[in-house]
Amino acid sequence: MKGPTMRRAWSVVRTLMARREVPRPELRCPRCRAELERFWYYCPNCSKQLVWGDVQRETGAECRYCRWVVSDSFSVCPWCGRDIADRDSSAEPLKKPKGFKYERRCRRCHGGVQYPMQWCPWCGKAQPWKYERFQNDCPHCDRGVDDWMETCPWCGRDATGRDLVRQALRRVRRLLIVSRVKDWDYRILLRPGVSGVSPAAPKVIEIDRRFVSRKRRRDEISWNMLTGLILHELGHSFLYHNWTWTRTGRFRRAFGEVRRAYRVADEHWVDFERHRVATTLVDYVSRYAATHPQEDFAETFRFYVTRRGRLRELFGEFGRKRKGVRVFEKFLVLHDYVRSLRGWR
Ligand SMILES: [Zn+2]
Ligand SMILES: [Zn+2]
Ligand SMILES: [Zn+2]
Ligand SMILES: [Zn+2]
Ligand SMILES: [Zn+2]
């Protein structure tokens, strides 16, 4: 296409585009201005409860209970699950009423549903979604959350799960302070799967939520074990955060080569309950420490912080348990480094 024909074609496209131009709905939180996705129930940043009404006059209908956008043909509000059937409701499940997208069929009635409808608008069946665009699962409702989120956009509860382990976190924080370990902005998250720290996100510490969620009562939770596990994982995080330190001769003589390949996934968690140094292996604080130089460091870090950085007390115990010189040196290396970070000598 050339010349006038081309120009005419463009003007047609422009007219079509102009006709389609409708104001986009505001996808920012009205309170804190954080970016949102449409149909989130809560702002993940400030936890404000959100309402997605028919602001663009797409369907001409809102749920009389929750005020979210619905279609006259719906029988159930897909957002709050309440019965909104009236004479306009469709007798048959539809695929895609005006103003809504067809994403898949409801497994029970085969009507069309759109992400992230929580209930089928035709038969009311609860709708599961995979929430694939999210980094992880909410520890409270299992729906998708990202690591930066404070509030779950679906259930409005703490997306990090830290509310479930307050006791352990308080203890960890206190121990770090008395051990004089400088804060490095780590972020603890309760997640399904295994506990660990990924070198790709050294400040994010994932703690396996089964230690908490599978318990029926709060007093069934082993807070000692959980505190130990968190401190061990913090050890990994601390090391990643101070990675250049691992290249120094003194560090390498004490802990060895931490770059040896392996995957950090701590499943041998039983060890983490112990406060006392194990007697079995001469050169390591615990049996688990002997599995890899990075585990050795994480375990040394855990003992150092659990015992409040009190080297004299620790060394007394090492002497009685006939630990090797290398164990003393590991703690000295860590102790000196922790002090150097605070500008001490
Ligand atoms: Zn907000
Ligand atoms: Zn509703
Ligand atoms: Zn259905
Ligand atoms: Zn949730
Ligand atoms: Zn570990």
Tab-separated table of C-alpha atoms and ligand atoms in Angstrom:
chain	number	residue	atom	x	y	z
A	1	MET	CA	0.000	0.000	0.000
A	2	LYS	CA	1.212	3.444	-0.879
A	3	GLY	CA	0.136	7.115	-0.861
A	4	PRO	CA	-3.559	7.900	-0.429
A	5	THR	CA	-4.604	4.256	0.040
A	6	MET	CA	-2.165	3.891	2.919
A	7	ARG	CA	-3.318	7.152	4.467
A	8	ARG	CA	-6.949	6.087	4.190
A	9	ALA	CA	-6.156	2.762	5.845
A	10	TRP	CA	-4.457	4.566	8.694
A	11	SER	CA	-7.340	6.917	9.233
A	12	VAL	CA	-9.703	3.939	9.444
A	13	VAL	CA	-7.458	2.321	12.040
A	14	ARG	CA	-7.321	5.579	13.978
A	15	THR	CA	-11.095	5.940	13.929
A	16	LEU	CA	-11.491	2.375	15.157
A	17	MET	CA	-8.952	2.938	17.908
A	18	ALA	CA	-10.585	6.195	18.943
A	19	ARG	CA	-13.954	4.507	19.128
A	20	ARG	CA	-12.499	1.791	21.338
A	21	GLU	CA	-10.813	4.206	23.673
A	22	VAL	CA	-12.463	3.876	27.020
A	23	PRO	CA	-10.829	5.088	30.213
A	24	ARG	CA	-8.878	2.304	31.853
A	25	PRO	CA	-9.936	1.552	35.403
A	26	GLU	CA	-7.603	2.887	38.084
A	27	LEU	CA	-5.221	0.043	38.914
A	28	ARG	CA	-3.644	1.742	41.854
A	29	CYS	CA	-4.602	1.560	45.488
A	30	PRO	CA	-6.731	4.595	46.370
A	31	ARG	CA	-4.996	4.815	49.729
A	32	CYS	CA	-1.285	4.068	49.176
A	33	ARG	CA	-1.021	4.213	45.344
A	34	ALA	CA	0.585	0.766	45.119
A	35	GLU	CA	-0.002	-1.010	41.829
A	36	LEU	CA	-2.831	-3.503	41.884
A	37	GLU	CA	-4.304	-6.162	39.692
A	38	ARG	CA	-7.991	-6.046	38.928
A	39	PHE	CA	-10.134	-8.171	41.243
A	40	TRP	CA	-7.697	-8.317	44.137
A	41	TYR	CA	-9.643	-8.171	47.370
A	42	TYR	CA	-7.002	-6.318	49.381
A	43	CYS	CA	-4.100	-4.019	48.638
A	44	PRO	CA	-0.989	-6.168	49.296
A	45	ASN	CA	0.908	-3.094	50.426
A	46	CYS	CA	-1.456	-1.340	52.874
A	47	SER	CA	-4.196	-4.007	53.218
A	48	LYS	CA	-7.029	-1.706	52.206
A	49	GLN	CA	-10.130	-3.641	51.219
A	50	LEU	CA	-10.899	-3.048	47.538
A	51	VAL	CA	-14.149	-2.737	45.578
A	52	TRP	CA	-14.182	-3.376	41.827
A	53	GLY	CA	-17.463	-1.852	40.723
A	54	ASP	CA	-18.802	-1.267	37.233
A	55	VAL	CA	-16.901	2.019	36.856
A	56	GLN	CA	-16.723	1.781	33.082
A	57	ARG	CA	-20.410	0.959	32.675
A	58	GLU	CA	-19.547	-2.313	31.002
A	59	THR	CA	-22.318	-4.445	32.412
A	60	GLY	CA	-24.622	-1.947	34.077
A	61	ALA	CA	-24.812	-4.133	37.163
A	62	GLU	CA	-23.143	-4.418	40.565
A	63	CYS	CA	-23.676	-6.986	43.297
A	64	ARG	CA	-26.124	-5.573	45.806
A	65	TYR	CA	-24.074	-7.046	48.670
A	66	CYS	CA	-20.410	-6.427	47.811
A	67	ARG	CA	-20.830	-3.736	45.076
A	68	TRP	CA	-18.454	-5.547	42.689
A	69	VAL	CA	-19.183	-5.686	38.955
A	70	VAL	CA	-21.527	-8.515	37.955
A	71	SER	CA	-23.743	-9.381	34.991
A	72	ASP	CA	-27.544	-9.343	35.090
A	73	SER	CA	-27.409	-12.909	33.792
A	74	PHE	CA	-25.498	-14.197	36.875
A	75	SER	CA	-27.289	-16.174	39.587
A	76	VAL	CA	-24.431	-16.031	42.087
A	77	CYS	CA	-21.982	-13.197	42.715
A	78	PRO	CA	-18.613	-14.623	41.637
A	79	TRP	CA	-16.815	-12.290	44.058
A	80	CYS	CA	-18.679	-12.706	47.355
A	81	GLY	CA	-20.529	-15.951	46.609
A	82	ARG	CA	-23.966	-14.665	47.539
A	83	ASP	CA	-27.216	-15.493	45.763
A	84	ILE	CA	-28.131	-12.658	43.401
A	85	ALA	CA	-30.618	-14.565	41.220
A	86	ASP	CA	-33.618	-12.627	39.908
A	87	ARG	CA	-35.808	-12.623	36.782
A	88	ASP	CA	-32.901	-11.367	34.614
A	89	SER	CA	-30.688	-14.298	35.581
A	90	SER	CA	-29.988	-16.740	32.784
A	91	ALA	CA	-31.749	-20.083	33.121
A	92	GLU	CA	-28.770	-21.769	31.423
A	93	PRO	CA	-25.084	-21.239	32.232
A	94	LEU	CA	-23.584	-18.902	29.599
A	95	LYS	CA	-20.088	-18.926	28.174
A	96	LYS	CA	-19.288	-15.225	28.213
A	97	PRO	CA	-21.785	-12.571	29.211
A	98	LYS	CA	-21.140	-8.958	28.180
A	99	GLY	CA	-18.284	-7.328	30.097
A	100	PHE	CA	-16.622	-10.608	31.074
A	101	LYS	CA	-13.934	-12.786	29.560
A	102	TYR	CA	-14.182	-16.496	28.986
A	103	GLU	CA	-11.213	-18.246	30.590
A	104	ARG	CA	-12.422	-21.785	31.233
A	105	ARG	CA	-15.527	-23.777	32.099
A	106	CYS	CA	-16.895	-24.503	35.548
A	107	ARG	CA	-16.349	-28.202	36.249
A	108	ARG	CA	-19.837	-28.693	37.607
A	109	CYS	CA	-22.177	-26.724	35.297
A	110	HIS	CA	-19.808	-26.064	32.331
A	111	GLY	CA	-20.630	-22.364	32.331
A	112	GLY	CA	-17.842	-19.921	31.472
A	113	VAL	CA	-15.737	-18.447	34.286
A	114	GLN	CA	-13.125	-15.709	34.303
A	115	TYR	CA	-9.961	-15.484	36.428
A	116	PRO	CA	-10.053	-14.893	39.382
A	117	MET	CA	-13.739	-15.554	40.086
A	118	GLN	CA	-13.960	-17.322	43.427
A	119	TRP	CA	-17.420	-18.758	42.759
A	120	CYS	CA	-19.122	-19.881	39.561
A	121	PRO	CA	-21.612	-17.132	38.629
A	122	TRP	CA	-24.046	-19.789	37.319
A	123	CYS	CA	-24.041	-22.616	39.879
A	124	GLY	CA	-22.065	-21.146	42.791
A	125	LYS	CA	-19.326	-23.782	42.863
A	126	ALA	CA	-16.061	-22.576	44.435
A	127	GLN	CA	-13.440	-22.013	41.731
A	128	PRO	CA	-9.835	-23.112	42.148
A	129	TRP	CA	-7.126	-21.257	40.201
A	130	LYS	CA	-3.449	-22.014	39.802
A	131	TYR	CA	-2.321	-18.422	40.474
A	132	GLU	CA	0.666	-19.034	38.202
A	133	ARG	CA	1.737	-15.416	37.975
A	134	PHE	CA	2.683	-15.393	41.637
A	135	GLN	CA	5.952	-16.397	43.248
A	136	ASN	CA	4.397	-18.399	46.032
A	137	ASP	CA	1.374	-19.481	48.102
A	138	CYS	CA	-0.296	-17.596	50.930
A	139	PRO	CA	0.303	-19.498	54.194
A	140	HIS	CA	-3.288	-18.776	55.220
A	141	CYS	CA	-5.409	-19.423	52.114
A	142	ASP	CA	-3.033	-21.160	49.642
A	143	ARG	CA	-3.763	-18.647	46.909
A	144	GLY	CA	-1.022	-16.754	45.070
A	145	VAL	CA	1.222	-14.167	46.745
A	146	ASP	CA	4.512	-12.500	45.826
A	147	ASP	CA	7.442	-12.274	48.206
A	148	TRP	CA	7.243	-8.475	48.538
A	149	MET	CA	3.584	-8.570	49.644
A	150	GLU	CA	2.711	-7.815	53.242
A	151	THR	CA	-0.985	-8.620	52.906
A	152	CYS	CA	-2.490	-11.448	50.879
A	153	PRO	CA	-4.540	-9.861	48.049
A	154	TRP	CA	-7.089	-12.684	48.418
A	155	CYS	CA	-7.711	-13.307	52.112
A	156	GLY	CA	-6.312	-10.078	53.567
A	157	ARG	CA	-4.152	-11.870	56.122
A	158	ASP	CA	-0.375	-11.655	56.594
A	159	ALA	CA	1.089	-12.854	53.271
A	160	THR	CA	4.475	-13.557	54.860
A	161	GLY	CA	3.060	-15.917	57.499
A	162	ARG	CA	5.167	-14.175	60.128
A	163	ASP	CA	2.053	-13.793	62.255
A	164	LEU	CA	2.156	-17.577	62.728
A	165	VAL	CA	5.678	-17.617	64.168
A	166	ARG	CA	5.780	-14.372	66.176
A	167	GLN	CA	7.220	-16.073	69.246
A	168	ALA	CA	10.176	-17.538	67.338
A	169	LEU	CA	10.823	-14.289	65.447
A	170	ARG	CA	10.845	-12.259	68.644
A	171	ARG	CA	13.387	-14.643	70.143
A	172	VAL	CA	15.533	-14.587	66.986
A	173	ARG	CA	15.544	-10.809	66.897
A	174	ARG	CA	16.531	-10.581	70.542
A	175	LEU	CA	19.337	-13.112	70.131
A	176	LEU	CA	20.739	-11.272	67.104
A	177	ILE	CA	20.780	-8.036	69.069
A	178	VAL	CA	22.586	-9.463	72.100
A	179	SER	CA	25.048	-11.232	69.786
A	180	ARG	CA	25.609	-7.831	68.146
A	181	VAL	CA	25.013	-9.104	64.622
A	182	LYS	CA	24.143	-6.107	62.483
A	183	ASP	CA	20.790	-6.303	60.690
A	184	TRP	CA	21.020	-6.935	56.931
A	185	ASP	CA	17.314	-6.426	56.016
A	186	TYR	CA	16.509	-10.095	55.735
A	187	ARG	CA	12.912	-11.104	55.095
A	188	ILE	CA	11.458	-14.252	56.635
A	189	LEU	CA	8.579	-15.925	54.798
A	190	LEU	CA	6.549	-18.980	55.728
A	191	ARG	CA	6.158	-21.100	52.607
A	192	PRO	CA	5.160	-24.592	51.583
A	193	GLY	CA	7.953	-26.991	50.654
A	194	VAL	CA	11.390	-26.914	52.197
A	195	SER	CA	13.264	-24.370	54.256
A	196	GLY	CA	16.149	-22.593	52.599
A	197	VAL	CA	17.732	-19.517	51.096
A	198	SER	CA	18.345	-19.161	47.392
A	199	PRO	CA	21.606	-17.479	46.296
A	200	ALA	CA	19.459	-15.588	43.768
A	201	ALA	CA	17.551	-13.878	46.607
A	202	PRO	CA	19.958	-13.968	49.576
A	203	LYS	CA	17.795	-11.826	51.849
A	204	VAL	CA	14.679	-13.966	51.486
A	205	ILE	CA	14.531	-16.774	54.005
A	206	GLU	CA	11.872	-19.387	53.388
A	207	ILE	CA	10.732	-21.439	56.349
A	208	ASP	CA	8.748	-24.584	55.715
A	209	ARG	CA	5.276	-23.836	57.014
A	210	ARG	CA	4.445	-27.447	57.909
A	211	PHE	CA	6.131	-26.963	61.297
A	212	VAL	CA	3.311	-24.586	62.097
A	213	SER	CA	0.364	-25.356	59.832
A	214	ARG	CA	0.164	-29.073	60.544
A	215	LYS	CA	-0.164	-28.476	64.252
A	216	ARG	CA	-3.616	-28.274	65.686
A	217	ARG	CA	-2.680	-26.309	68.769
A	218	ARG	CA	-0.141	-23.545	69.303
A	219	ASP	CA	1.521	-25.443	72.153
A	220	GLU	CA	2.346	-28.336	69.819
A	221	ILE	CA	4.761	-26.116	67.960
A	222	SER	CA	8.375	-26.590	68.976
A	223	TRP	CA	9.541	-23.001	69.349
A	224	ASN	CA	13.083	-24.101	70.143
A	225	MET	CA	13.320	-26.044	66.925
A	226	LEU	CA	11.765	-23.232	64.914
A	227	THR	CA	14.095	-20.635	66.440
A	228	GLY	CA	17.049	-22.891	65.658
A	229	LEU	CA	15.876	-23.481	62.114
A	230	ILE	CA	15.385	-19.761	61.468
A	231	LEU	CA	18.838	-18.971	62.886
A	232	HIS	CA	20.395	-21.675	60.732
A	233	GLU	CA	18.739	-20.236	57.604
A	234	LEU	CA	19.776	-16.745	58.667
A	235	GLY	CA	23.314	-18.131	58.699
A	236	HIS	CA	22.971	-19.026	55.017
A	237	SER	CA	21.520	-15.613	54.262
A	238	PHE	CA	24.267	-13.837	56.215
A	239	LEU	CA	26.930	-15.742	54.293
A	240	TYR	CA	25.410	-14.962	50.876
A	241	HIS	CA	25.108	-11.368	51.931
A	242	ASN	CA	28.799	-11.265	52.856
A	243	TRP	CA	30.011	-13.516	50.055
A	244	THR	CA	33.319	-11.740	49.378
A	245	TRP	CA	34.372	-12.626	52.911
A	246	THR	CA	34.384	-16.312	51.908
A	247	ARG	CA	37.333	-15.624	49.580
A	248	THR	CA	39.636	-14.593	52.397
A	249	GLY	CA	42.333	-17.012	53.460
A	250	ARG	CA	41.233	-17.072	57.078
A	251	PHE	CA	37.659	-17.942	56.205
A	252	ARG	CA	38.743	-20.691	53.827
A	253	ARG	CA	41.128	-22.234	56.290
A	254	ALA	CA	38.343	-22.445	58.858
A	255	PHE	CA	35.345	-23.495	56.747
A	256	GLY	CA	36.806	-24.731	53.477
A	257	GLU	CA	35.529	-24.057	49.970
A	258	VAL	CA	31.903	-22.859	50.213
A	259	ARG	CA	31.530	-22.753	46.416
A	260	ARG	CA	31.344	-26.521	46.205
A	261	ALA	CA	28.119	-27.251	44.337
A	262	TYR	CA	25.047	-28.328	46.246
A	263	ARG	CA	21.490	-27.250	46.846
A	264	VAL	CA	20.455	-25.506	50.052
A	265	ALA	CA	17.360	-27.309	51.238
A	266	ASP	CA	17.319	-28.102	54.900
A	267	GLU	CA	15.290	-31.172	55.543
A	268	HIS	CA	17.390	-32.610	58.345
A	269	TRP	CA	15.751	-30.197	60.703
A	270	VAL	CA	15.813	-32.423	63.800
A	271	ASP	CA	19.322	-31.187	64.554
A	272	PHE	CA	18.178	-27.613	64.972
A	273	GLU	CA	16.619	-28.199	68.353
A	274	ARG	CA	19.965	-28.736	70.060
A	275	HIS	CA	21.555	-25.935	72.029
A	276	ARG	CA	24.481	-28.044	73.117
A	277	VAL	CA	27.448	-28.825	70.997
A	278	ALA	CA	27.542	-32.418	69.753
A	279	THR	CA	30.424	-34.639	70.832
A	280	THR	CA	30.444	-37.017	67.872
A	281	LEU	CA	32.534	-35.084	65.336
A	282	VAL	CA	35.720	-33.433	66.561
A	283	ASP	CA	35.877	-30.658	63.949
A	284	TYR	CA	32.198	-29.692	63.722
A	285	VAL	CA	29.581	-28.250	66.096
A	286	SER	CA	26.911	-30.672	64.896
A	287	ARG	CA	26.586	-33.691	62.678
A	288	TYR	CA	24.715	-31.640	60.065
A	289	ALA	CA	27.577	-29.133	59.896
A	290	ALA	CA	29.779	-31.811	58.344
A	291	THR	CA	27.570	-32.186	55.245
A	292	HIS	CA	28.904	-29.100	53.398
A	293	PRO	CA	31.033	-26.008	54.173
A	294	GLN	CA	27.922	-23.807	53.816
A	295	GLU	CA	26.060	-25.962	56.341
A	296	ASP	CA	29.111	-25.812	58.567
A	297	PHE	CA	28.919	-22.025	58.500
A	298	ALA	CA	25.119	-21.951	59.030
A	299	GLU	CA	25.472	-24.236	62.048
A	300	THR	CA	28.364	-22.217	63.472
A	301	PHE	CA	26.272	-19.079	63.025
A	302	ARG	CA	23.286	-20.710	64.744
A	303	PHE	CA	25.353	-21.742	67.771
A	304	TYR	CA	27.092	-18.401	67.935
A	305	VAL	CA	23.779	-16.504	68.025
A	306	THR	CA	21.885	-19.008	70.196
A	307	ARG	CA	24.674	-18.744	72.755
A	308	ARG	CA	24.583	-14.936	72.517
A	309	GLY	CA	28.077	-14.617	71.070
A	310	ARG	CA	29.596	-15.604	74.413
A	311	LEU	CA	32.827	-17.161	73.255
A	312	ARG	CA	34.276	-17.868	76.678
A	313	GLU	CA	31.284	-19.963	77.648
A	314	LEU	CA	31.300	-21.771	74.293
A	315	PHE	CA	35.023	-22.427	74.389
A	316	GLY	CA	34.686	-23.872	77.886
A	317	GLU	CA	32.180	-26.338	76.513
A	318	PHE	CA	34.392	-27.155	73.508
A	319	GLY	CA	37.268	-27.907	75.883
A	320	ARG	CA	35.176	-30.250	78.008
A	321	LYS	CA	33.904	-32.008	74.888
A	322	ARG	CA	37.381	-32.243	73.383
A	323	LYS	CA	36.546	-30.392	70.206
A	324	GLY	CA	39.349	-29.777	67.729
A	325	VAL	CA	41.214	-26.482	67.259
A	326	ARG	CA	39.328	-25.934	63.994
A	327	VAL	CA	36.022	-25.498	65.831
A	328	PHE	CA	37.505	-22.767	68.040
A	329	GLU	CA	38.893	-21.051	64.950
A	330	LYS	CA	35.517	-21.109	63.137
A	331	PHE	CA	33.916	-19.216	66.000
A	332	LEU	CA	36.795	-16.764	66.237
A	333	VAL	CA	36.610	-16.037	62.513
A	334	LEU	CA	32.877	-15.354	62.778
A	335	HIS	CA	33.252	-13.347	65.984
A	336	ASP	CA	35.935	-11.076	64.486
A	337	TYR	CA	33.911	-10.578	61.328
A	338	VAL	CA	30.703	-9.692	63.202
A	339	ARG	CA	32.694	-7.129	65.179
A	340	SER	CA	34.382	-5.707	62.069
A	341	LEU	CA	30.951	-5.082	60.530
A	342	ARG	CA	30.153	-2.824	63.462
A	343	GLY	CA	33.471	-1.049	63.075
A	344	TRP	CA	35.055	-2.784	66.070
A	345	ARG	CA	38.461	-4.271	66.382
B	1	ZN	ZN	-2.735	0.311	49.441
B	2	ZN	ZN	-21.068	-9.868	45.700
B	3	ZN	ZN	-20.808	-23.729	37.694
B	4	ZN	ZN	-4.314	-15.546	51.675
B	5	ZN	ZN	21.314	-25.313	55.819
